[in-house]
């Protein structure tokens, strides 16, 4: 067999490479043509028309508002009047202009958020109920929560700072629950979360899931007086309280707790501190 000169071999190799390049370009072109094309920009069941016709904000909520106020409260955990008040106050904070979410009414955003908070349901499930895409819901729920917190935090979360204020709380506990010298009920609640990246077992609690801890002090009507959010799931209530500003304020007496005084059923020999009755019953 004769061996072709080096120049001819090189030319043949270049020709073969060119043919491969042409074949590869043809394959890529065919794949691009076969690429799935969207049939619509917005799925029909998510259109505004369908939402107005079948969405729970426009249908079920309006029925409950007129026919069954108690069920409305069970559905969103607020009465219709409270829903309207919240909506009026947070609308300037959640109504955006010139964004792709501007078409979502403020009332719908609030209803979706309250339903999510009331049930802990998934974004996907709520999307089917309110006919709003889950990709949209995941963007506006945090913003609505922030708006509610910013609007109400000063008037809703108010911790007494004087002996007179704490005595009013103690009087409420004694009248309503027959517990003297109690200036609050303190407890922690595990809030389930997805495991943060590279966190090991820091957020894994004794109940077997990952969480952060909400510790709150409430009065006799379950109204918050103080709260601490963000404790690691593995921590106990005692650990979180020990590291809290509440404990520091109690110890340096900047929170204004009343002085120790006799229990109502004693003759004066037994004195007990208000805050010790609360923390160590």
GROMACS .gro file of C-alpha atoms in nm:
model
  281
    1UNK     CA    1   0.000   0.000   0.000
    2UNK     CA    2   0.135   0.335  -0.098
    3UNK     CA    3   0.153   0.604   0.168
    4UNK     CA    4   0.022   0.943   0.064
    5UNK     CA    5   0.250   1.241   0.106
    6UNK     CA    6   0.226   1.435   0.430
    7UNK     CA    7   0.061   1.732   0.260
    8UNK     CA    8  -0.219   1.516   0.118
    9UNK     CA    9  -0.274   1.349   0.458
   10UNK     CA   10  -0.307   1.689   0.622
   11UNK     CA   11  -0.557   1.801   0.357
   12UNK     CA   12  -0.766   1.488   0.409
   13UNK     CA   13  -0.768   1.537   0.787
   14UNK     CA   14  -0.879   1.898   0.748
   15UNK     CA   15  -1.154   1.792   0.511
   16UNK     CA   16  -1.277   1.525   0.755
   17UNK     CA   17  -1.273   1.778   1.039
   18UNK     CA   18  -1.473   2.025   0.829
   19UNK     CA   19  -1.732   1.756   0.751
   20UNK     CA   20  -1.763   1.676   1.123
   21UNK     CA   21  -1.813   2.046   1.200
   22UNK     CA   22  -2.088   2.067   0.940
   23UNK     CA   23  -2.258   1.757   1.084
   24UNK     CA   24  -2.233   1.895   1.438
   25UNK     CA   25  -2.383   2.229   1.331
   26UNK     CA   26  -2.667   2.043   1.159
   27UNK     CA   27  -2.739   1.839   1.472
   28UNK     CA   28  -2.743   2.149   1.691
   29UNK     CA   29  -2.976   2.322   1.447
   30UNK     CA   30  -3.217   2.029   1.451
   31UNK     CA   31  -3.210   2.019   1.832
   32UNK     CA   32  -3.287   2.388   1.843
   33UNK     CA   33  -3.585   2.336   1.615
   34UNK     CA   34  -3.710   2.050   1.826
   35UNK     CA   35  -3.682   2.254   2.146
   36UNK     CA   36  -4.016   2.278   2.317
   37UNK     CA   37  -4.190   2.604   2.258
   38UNK     CA   38  -4.430   2.753   2.512
   39UNK     CA   39  -4.790   2.740   2.406
   40UNK     CA   40  -4.872   3.049   2.613
   41UNK     CA   41  -4.707   3.317   2.824
   42UNK     CA   42  -4.959   3.279   3.108
   43UNK     CA   43  -5.134   2.948   3.165
   44UNK     CA   44  -5.508   2.982   3.100
   45UNK     CA   45  -5.611   2.884   3.452
   46UNK     CA   46  -5.385   3.161   3.590
   47UNK     CA   47  -5.530   3.443   3.381
   48UNK     CA   48  -5.698   3.740   3.547
   49UNK     CA   49  -6.033   3.642   3.399
   50UNK     CA   50  -6.021   3.291   3.548
   51UNK     CA   51  -5.896   3.427   3.882
   52UNK     CA   52  -6.188   3.668   3.904
   53UNK     CA   53  -6.429   3.389   3.816
   54UNK     CA   54  -6.294   3.102   4.026
   55UNK     CA   55  -6.024   3.228   4.267
   56UNK     CA   56  -6.102   3.200   4.639
   57UNK     CA   57  -6.029   3.566   4.702
   58UNK     CA   58  -6.303   3.671   4.462
   59UNK     CA   59  -6.550   3.388   4.537
   60UNK     CA   60  -6.525   3.200   4.866
   61UNK     CA   61  -6.403   3.495   5.072
   62UNK     CA   62  -6.685   3.715   4.949
   63UNK     CA   63  -6.941   3.446   5.032
   64UNK     CA   64  -6.803   3.401   5.384
   65UNK     CA   65  -6.788   3.775   5.440
   66UNK     CA   66  -7.163   3.804   5.374
   67UNK     CA   67  -7.300   3.470   5.492
   68UNK     CA   68  -7.067   3.333   5.764
   69UNK     CA   69  -6.835   3.574   5.944
   70UNK     CA   70  -6.721   3.305   6.190
   71UNK     CA   71  -6.599   3.084   5.905
   72UNK     CA   72  -6.426   3.386   5.749
   73UNK     CA   73  -6.230   3.425   6.072
   74UNK     CA   74  -6.141   3.056   6.077
   75UNK     CA   75  -6.027   3.082   5.717
   76UNK     CA   76  -5.788   3.377   5.762
   77UNK     CA   77  -5.771   3.404   6.146
   78UNK     CA   78  -5.904   3.760   6.127
   79UNK     CA   79  -6.254   3.904   6.104
   80UNK     CA   80  -6.368   4.083   5.786
   81UNK     CA   81  -6.339   4.419   5.964
   82UNK     CA   82  -5.983   4.341   6.075
   83UNK     CA   83  -5.894   4.224   5.725
   84UNK     CA   84  -6.021   4.553   5.583
   85UNK     CA   85  -5.827   4.753   5.841
   86UNK     CA   86  -5.502   4.568   5.773
   87UNK     CA   87  -5.554   4.605   5.399
   88UNK     CA   88  -5.609   4.979   5.428
   89UNK     CA   89  -5.296   5.027   5.636
   90UNK     CA   90  -5.054   4.808   5.441
   91UNK     CA   91  -5.171   4.885   5.087
   92UNK     CA   92  -4.931   5.181   5.044
   93UNK     CA   93  -4.645   4.950   5.146
   94UNK     CA   94  -4.729   4.653   4.920
   95UNK     CA   95  -4.878   4.820   4.614
   96UNK     CA   96  -4.597   4.852   4.362
   97UNK     CA   97  -4.583   5.035   4.032
   98UNK     CA   98  -4.408   4.941   3.710
   99UNK     CA   99  -4.330   4.582   3.812
  100UNK     CA  100  -4.454   4.249   3.686
  101UNK     CA  101  -4.637   4.208   4.020
  102UNK     CA  102  -4.827   4.535   3.992
  103UNK     CA  103  -5.124   4.351   3.838
  104UNK     CA  104  -5.174   4.155   4.162
  105UNK     CA  105  -5.425   4.348   4.379
  106UNK     CA  106  -5.317   4.435   4.733
  107UNK     CA  107  -5.623   4.255   4.871
  108UNK     CA  108  -5.523   3.932   4.699
  109UNK     CA  109  -5.166   3.961   4.827
  110UNK     CA  110  -5.291   4.008   5.182
  111UNK     CA  111  -5.542   3.721   5.158
  112UNK     CA  112  -5.278   3.482   5.024
  113UNK     CA  113  -5.034   3.584   5.297
  114UNK     CA  114  -5.284   3.544   5.582
  115UNK     CA  115  -5.398   3.208   5.447
  116UNK     CA  116  -5.037   3.094   5.427
  117UNK     CA  117  -4.971   3.205   5.785
  118UNK     CA  118  -5.295   3.046   5.909
  119UNK     CA  119  -5.234   2.705   5.751
  120UNK     CA  120  -4.860   2.673   5.687
  121UNK     CA  121  -4.960   2.525   5.352
  122UNK     CA  122  -4.721   2.512   5.056
  123UNK     CA  123  -4.699   2.786   4.796
  124UNK     CA  124  -4.804   2.535   4.532
  125UNK     CA  125  -5.125   2.441   4.713
  126UNK     CA  126  -5.217   2.804   4.777
  127UNK     CA  127  -5.146   2.884   4.412
  128UNK     CA  128  -5.427   2.651   4.305
  129UNK     CA  129  -5.668   2.799   4.560
  130UNK     CA  130  -5.610   3.161   4.462
  131UNK     CA  131  -5.510   3.101   4.098
  132UNK     CA  132  -5.184   3.288   4.138
  133UNK     CA  133  -4.853   3.139   4.027
  134UNK     CA  134  -4.639   2.999   4.309
  135UNK     CA  135  -4.338   3.180   4.158
  136UNK     CA  136  -4.525   3.505   4.216
  137UNK     CA  137  -4.649   3.410   4.563
  138UNK     CA  138  -4.298   3.335   4.690
  139UNK     CA  139  -4.193   3.690   4.601
  140UNK     CA  140  -4.473   3.890   4.761
  141UNK     CA  141  -4.548   3.694   5.082
  142UNK     CA  142  -4.224   3.807   5.257
  143UNK     CA  143  -4.291   4.166   5.151
  144UNK     CA  144  -4.646   4.159   5.289
  145UNK     CA  145  -4.521   4.011   5.618
  146UNK     CA  146  -4.263   4.288   5.647
  147UNK     CA  147  -4.530   4.550   5.572
  148UNK     CA  148  -4.762   4.417   5.845
  149UNK     CA  149  -4.478   4.406   6.098
  150UNK     CA  150  -4.361   4.759   6.017
  151UNK     CA  151  -4.714   4.899   6.032
  152UNK     CA  152  -4.821   4.740   6.361
  153UNK     CA  153  -4.507   4.677   6.564
  154UNK     CA  154  -4.515   5.002   6.760
  155UNK     CA  155  -4.876   4.964   6.880
  156UNK     CA  156  -4.910   4.586   6.906
  157UNK     CA  157  -4.582   4.484   7.069
  158UNK     CA  158  -4.560   4.711   7.371
  159UNK     CA  159  -4.366   4.602   7.679
  160UNK     CA  160  -4.437   4.784   8.009
  161UNK     CA  161  -4.140   4.969   8.156
  162UNK     CA  162  -4.289   5.091   8.486
  163UNK     CA  163  -4.408   4.914   8.802
  164UNK     CA  164  -4.759   5.045   8.738
  165UNK     CA  165  -4.767   4.888   8.392
  166UNK     CA  166  -4.655   4.548   8.523
  167UNK     CA  167  -4.906   4.564   8.809
  168UNK     CA  168  -5.184   4.602   8.552
  169UNK     CA  169  -5.063   4.284   8.380
  170UNK     CA  170  -5.041   4.103   8.716
  171UNK     CA  171  -5.392   4.216   8.808
  172UNK     CA  172  -5.518   4.081   8.475
  173UNK     CA  173  -5.359   3.739   8.542
  174UNK     CA  174  -5.510   3.725   8.890
  175UNK     CA  175  -5.860   3.822   8.775
  176UNK     CA  176  -5.869   3.603   8.467
  177UNK     CA  177  -5.659   3.303   8.566
  178UNK     CA  178  -5.645   3.325   8.947
  179UNK     CA  179  -5.264   3.339   8.941
  180UNK     CA  180  -5.123   3.613   9.167
  181UNK     CA  181  -4.793   3.793   9.112
  182UNK     CA  182  -4.761   3.685   8.748
  183UNK     CA  183  -4.645   3.952   8.506
  184UNK     CA  184  -4.642   3.730   8.198
  185UNK     CA  185  -4.630   3.380   8.058
  186UNK     CA  186  -4.299   3.293   7.893
  187UNK     CA  187  -4.246   3.004   7.653
  188UNK     CA  188  -4.069   2.904   7.333
  189UNK     CA  189  -4.209   2.768   7.007
  190UNK     CA  190  -4.021   2.574   6.739
  191UNK     CA  191  -4.077   2.713   6.388
  192UNK     CA  192  -3.997   2.450   6.123
  193UNK     CA  193  -3.745   2.551   5.856
  194UNK     CA  194  -3.538   2.389   5.585
  195UNK     CA  195  -3.191   2.295   5.701
  196UNK     CA  196  -2.956   2.590   5.634
  197UNK     CA  197  -2.649   2.503   5.428
  198UNK     CA  198  -2.340   2.399   5.622
  199UNK     CA  199  -2.520   2.431   5.958
  200UNK     CA  200  -2.463   2.078   6.084
  201UNK     CA  201  -2.695   2.000   6.373
  202UNK     CA  202  -2.729   2.357   6.503
  203UNK     CA  203  -3.092   2.387   6.396
  204UNK     CA  204  -3.192   2.024   6.463
  205UNK     CA  205  -3.424   2.007   6.765
  206UNK     CA  206  -3.516   1.728   7.005
  207UNK     CA  207  -3.843   1.674   6.816
  208UNK     CA  208  -3.652   1.556   6.513
  209UNK     CA  209  -3.679   1.845   6.266
  210UNK     CA  210  -3.494   2.168   6.185
  211UNK     CA  211  -3.624   2.487   6.340
  212UNK     CA  212  -3.564   2.833   6.476
  213UNK     CA  213  -3.720   2.929   6.808
  214UNK     CA  214  -3.967   3.204   6.884
  215UNK     CA  215  -3.965   3.289   7.255
  216UNK     CA  216  -4.242   3.521   7.367
  217UNK     CA  217  -4.376   3.684   7.682
  218UNK     CA  218  -4.754   3.735   7.676
  219UNK     CA  219  -5.012   3.887   7.908
  220UNK     CA  220  -5.334   3.732   8.035
  221UNK     CA  221  -5.508   3.793   7.701
  222UNK     CA  222  -5.231   3.618   7.502
  223UNK     CA  223  -5.105   3.951   7.370
  224UNK     CA  224  -4.732   3.975   7.308
  225UNK     CA  225  -4.531   4.190   7.546
  226UNK     CA  226  -4.186   4.085   7.424
  227UNK     CA  227  -4.043   3.832   7.181
  228UNK     CA  228  -3.712   3.694   7.062
  229UNK     CA  229  -3.692   3.526   6.720
  230UNK     CA  230  -3.404   3.330   6.573
  231UNK     CA  231  -3.284   3.098   6.847
  232UNK     CA  232  -3.111   2.784   6.715
  233UNK     CA  233  -3.330   2.474   6.712
  234UNK     CA  234  -3.099   2.272   6.938
  235UNK     CA  235  -3.120   2.530   7.220
  236UNK     CA  236  -3.348   2.495   7.520
  237UNK     CA  237  -3.583   2.764   7.649
  238UNK     CA  238  -3.347   2.822   7.942
  239UNK     CA  239  -3.050   2.882   7.711
  240UNK     CA  240  -3.240   3.133   7.499
  241UNK     CA  241  -3.374   3.317   7.804
  242UNK     CA  242  -3.027   3.324   7.962
  243UNK     CA  243  -2.888   3.500   7.651
  244UNK     CA  244  -3.185   3.734   7.604
  245UNK     CA  245  -3.216   4.106   7.665
  246UNK     CA  246  -3.519   4.033   7.884
  247UNK     CA  247  -3.304   3.855   8.142
  248UNK     CA  248  -3.050   4.139   8.139
  249UNK     CA  249  -3.322   4.400   8.189
  250UNK     CA  250  -3.474   4.203   8.476
  251UNK     CA  251  -3.141   4.165   8.655
  252UNK     CA  252  -3.035   4.529   8.620
  253UNK     CA  253  -3.394   4.642   8.697
  254UNK     CA  254  -3.425   4.860   8.387
  255UNK     CA  255  -3.754   4.697   8.293
  256UNK     CA  256  -3.934   4.837   8.597
  257UNK     CA  257  -4.066   4.523   8.767
  258UNK     CA  258  -4.262   4.584   9.093
  259UNK     CA  259  -4.090   4.524   9.425
  260UNK     CA  260  -4.154   4.204   9.619
  261UNK     CA  261  -4.478   4.203   9.817
  262UNK     CA  262  -4.692   3.956  10.019
  263UNK     CA  263  -4.906   3.704   9.842
  264UNK     CA  264  -5.281   3.775   9.873
  265UNK     CA  265  -5.341   3.477  10.104
  266UNK     CA  266  -5.055   3.547  10.345
  267UNK     CA  267  -5.036   3.771  10.652
  268UNK     CA  268  -4.710   3.930  10.552
  269UNK     CA  269  -4.448   3.673  10.644
  270UNK     CA  270  -4.418   3.533  10.290
  271UNK     CA  271  -4.278   3.780  10.039
  272UNK     CA  272  -4.232   3.686   9.676
  273UNK     CA  273  -4.092   3.872   9.379
  274UNK     CA  274  -4.315   3.921   9.079
  275UNK     CA  275  -4.058   3.815   8.824
  276UNK     CA  276  -3.949   3.507   9.021
  277UNK     CA  277  -4.313   3.395   9.038
  278UNK     CA  278  -4.324   3.425   8.662
  279UNK     CA  279  -3.999   3.252   8.576
  280UNK     CA  280  -3.982   2.990   8.851
  281UNK     CA  281  -4.342   2.893   8.944
   0.00000   0.00000   0.00000
